[in-house]
């Protein structure tokens, strides 16, 4: 089988099944209204139905090879840079904290389209605003370094 659509449909069927199974461990309804299991159960059910329909239509389609899906040239380099920066963020965040890690990651991403000084300014601004909104205003616990950022 060379049809990538079949593999993707099977992947999403398995993903939605696992998500549905895990949502059963949470309460569907609580005394105050919908519980934590309501949204994942419905979303996984919708994903399961849609991926089942996609699986049926994938058997009727022409064969789509994996090589035809990925972009070529600069688009492929952009995909690699996005994936690499995400991996770099996951490696850096436990050591450097959220603010520095997100600044470095956004700098790498912005560098593809802007000059280095604009990229550095945009990445530092966006990272600081996100850190301030979520870490300070909303009190979401973000990973920080020894300096507190």
Coordinates of C-alpha atoms in Angstrom, one line a residue:
X1 CA 0.0 0.0 0.0
X2 CA 1.5 3.3 -1.1
X3 CA -1.5 5.5 -0.4
X4 CA -0.6 7.9 2.4
X5 CA -4.2 8.8 3.0
X6 CA -4.9 5.3 4.3
X7 CA -2.0 5.6 6.8
X8 CA -3.2 9.0 7.9
X9 CA -6.8 7.8 8.4
X10 CA -5.6 4.9 10.5
X11 CA -3.3 7.1 12.5
X12 CA -6.2 9.4 13.4
X13 CA -8.5 6.5 14.1
X14 CA -6.0 5.2 16.6
X15 CA -5.4 8.7 18.0
X16 CA -9.1 9.3 18.5
X17 CA -9.5 5.9 20.1
X18 CA -6.8 6.5 22.6
X19 CA -8.1 10.0 23.3
X20 CA -11.7 8.6 23.8
X21 CA -10.3 5.8 26.1
X22 CA -8.5 8.4 28.2
X23 CA -11.5 10.7 28.4
X24 CA -13.5 7.9 30.0
X25 CA -11.3 8.1 33.1
X26 CA -12.5 11.7 33.7
X27 CA -16.0 12.7 34.8
X28 CA -18.4 13.6 32.1
X29 CA -20.5 15.8 34.2
X30 CA -19.9 17.4 37.6
X31 CA -22.1 19.2 40.1
X32 CA -21.3 22.5 38.5
X33 CA -21.9 21.5 34.9
X34 CA -19.8 19.8 32.3
X35 CA -16.8 17.9 33.6
X36 CA -13.3 17.6 32.3
X37 CA -14.2 14.5 30.3
X38 CA -16.9 16.2 28.2
X39 CA -14.8 18.0 25.6
X40 CA -12.2 15.2 24.9
X41 CA -15.0 12.7 24.6
X42 CA -16.9 14.7 22.0
X43 CA -13.8 15.8 20.1
X44 CA -12.4 12.3 20.0
X45 CA -15.8 11.0 18.8
X46 CA -16.0 13.6 16.0
X47 CA -12.4 12.8 15.0
X48 CA -13.2 9.1 14.9
X49 CA -16.2 9.6 12.7
X50 CA -14.4 12.0 10.3
X51 CA -11.4 9.7 10.1
X52 CA -13.6 6.7 9.4
X53 CA -15.2 8.6 6.5
X54 CA -11.7 9.7 5.3
X55 CA -10.6 6.0 5.4
X56 CA -13.5 4.9 3.3
X57 CA -12.8 7.7 0.7
X58 CA -9.0 6.9 0.8
X59 CA -9.7 3.5 -0.6
X60 CA -11.6 5.1 -3.5
X61 CA -8.9 7.7 -4.3
X62 CA -5.9 7.5 -6.6
X63 CA -2.7 6.6 -4.9
X64 CA -1.0 9.5 -3.2
X65 CA 2.7 8.9 -2.5
X66 CA 4.4 10.4 0.5
X67 CA 7.0 12.1 -1.8
X68 CA 4.2 14.1 -3.5
X69 CA 3.0 15.6 -0.2
X70 CA 6.1 17.2 1.1
X71 CA 7.1 20.5 -0.4
X72 CA 10.3 20.8 -2.4
X73 CA 13.1 23.4 -2.3
X74 CA 12.7 26.3 0.1
X75 CA 9.3 25.1 1.3
X76 CA 11.0 21.9 2.5
X77 CA 13.7 23.9 4.3
X78 CA 10.9 25.9 6.0
X79 CA 9.3 22.7 7.3
X80 CA 12.7 21.5 8.6
X81 CA 13.4 24.9 10.3
X82 CA 9.9 24.8 12.0
X83 CA 10.4 21.2 13.2
X84 CA 14.0 21.9 14.3
X85 CA 13.0 25.1 16.2
X86 CA 10.3 23.2 18.0
X87 CA 12.7 20.5 19.0
X88 CA 15.2 23.2 20.1
X89 CA 12.5 24.8 22.2
X90 CA 11.8 21.6 24.0
X91 CA 15.5 21.0 24.7
X92 CA 16.1 24.6 25.9
X93 CA 13.0 25.3 28.0
X94 CA 14.0 23.2 31.1
X95 CA 17.4 24.9 31.3
X96 CA 16.9 28.4 30.0
X97 CA 13.3 29.1 31.0
X98 CA 10.3 30.1 28.8
X99 CA 11.4 33.6 28.0
X100 CA 14.8 32.9 26.6
X101 CA 13.7 29.6 24.9
X102 CA 10.8 31.3 23.2
X103 CA 12.9 34.2 22.1
X104 CA 15.5 32.0 20.5
X105 CA 12.9 29.8 18.8
X106 CA 11.0 32.8 17.5
X107 CA 14.2 34.4 16.3
X108 CA 15.0 31.3 14.3
X109 CA 11.5 31.3 12.8
X110 CA 11.4 35.1 12.1
X111 CA 14.9 35.0 10.6
X112 CA 13.5 33.2 7.5
X113 CA 11.5 36.3 6.5
X114 CA 13.0 39.4 8.2
X115 CA 16.5 40.9 8.7
X116 CA 18.2 39.8 11.9
X117 CA 17.6 43.0 13.9
X118 CA 13.9 42.9 13.1
X119 CA 13.7 39.2 13.9
X120 CA 15.4 39.8 17.3
X121 CA 13.1 42.7 18.1
X122 CA 9.9 40.8 17.1
X123 CA 10.9 37.6 18.9
X124 CA 11.9 39.4 22.1
X125 CA 8.7 41.5 22.0
X126 CA 6.4 38.5 21.3
X127 CA 8.1 36.3 23.9
X128 CA 7.9 39.0 26.6
X129 CA 4.2 39.8 25.9
X130 CA 3.3 36.1 26.1
X131 CA 5.3 35.7 29.3
X132 CA 3.7 38.8 30.8
X133 CA 0.1 37.9 29.8
X134 CA 0.3 34.2 30.8
X135 CA 2.9 34.2 33.5
X136 CA 2.1 37.5 35.3
X137 CA -1.5 38.4 34.5
X138 CA -3.1 35.0 34.3
X139 CA -0.7 33.3 36.8
X140 CA 0.0 30.3 34.6
X141 CA 3.1 28.6 35.9
X142 CA 5.7 28.8 33.1
X143 CA 9.1 27.3 33.3
X144 CA 11.7 29.9 34.4
X145 CA 15.4 29.9 34.9
X146 CA 17.4 30.8 38.0
X147 CA 16.8 34.5 37.3
X148 CA 13.0 34.1 37.3
X149 CA 12.5 34.5 33.6

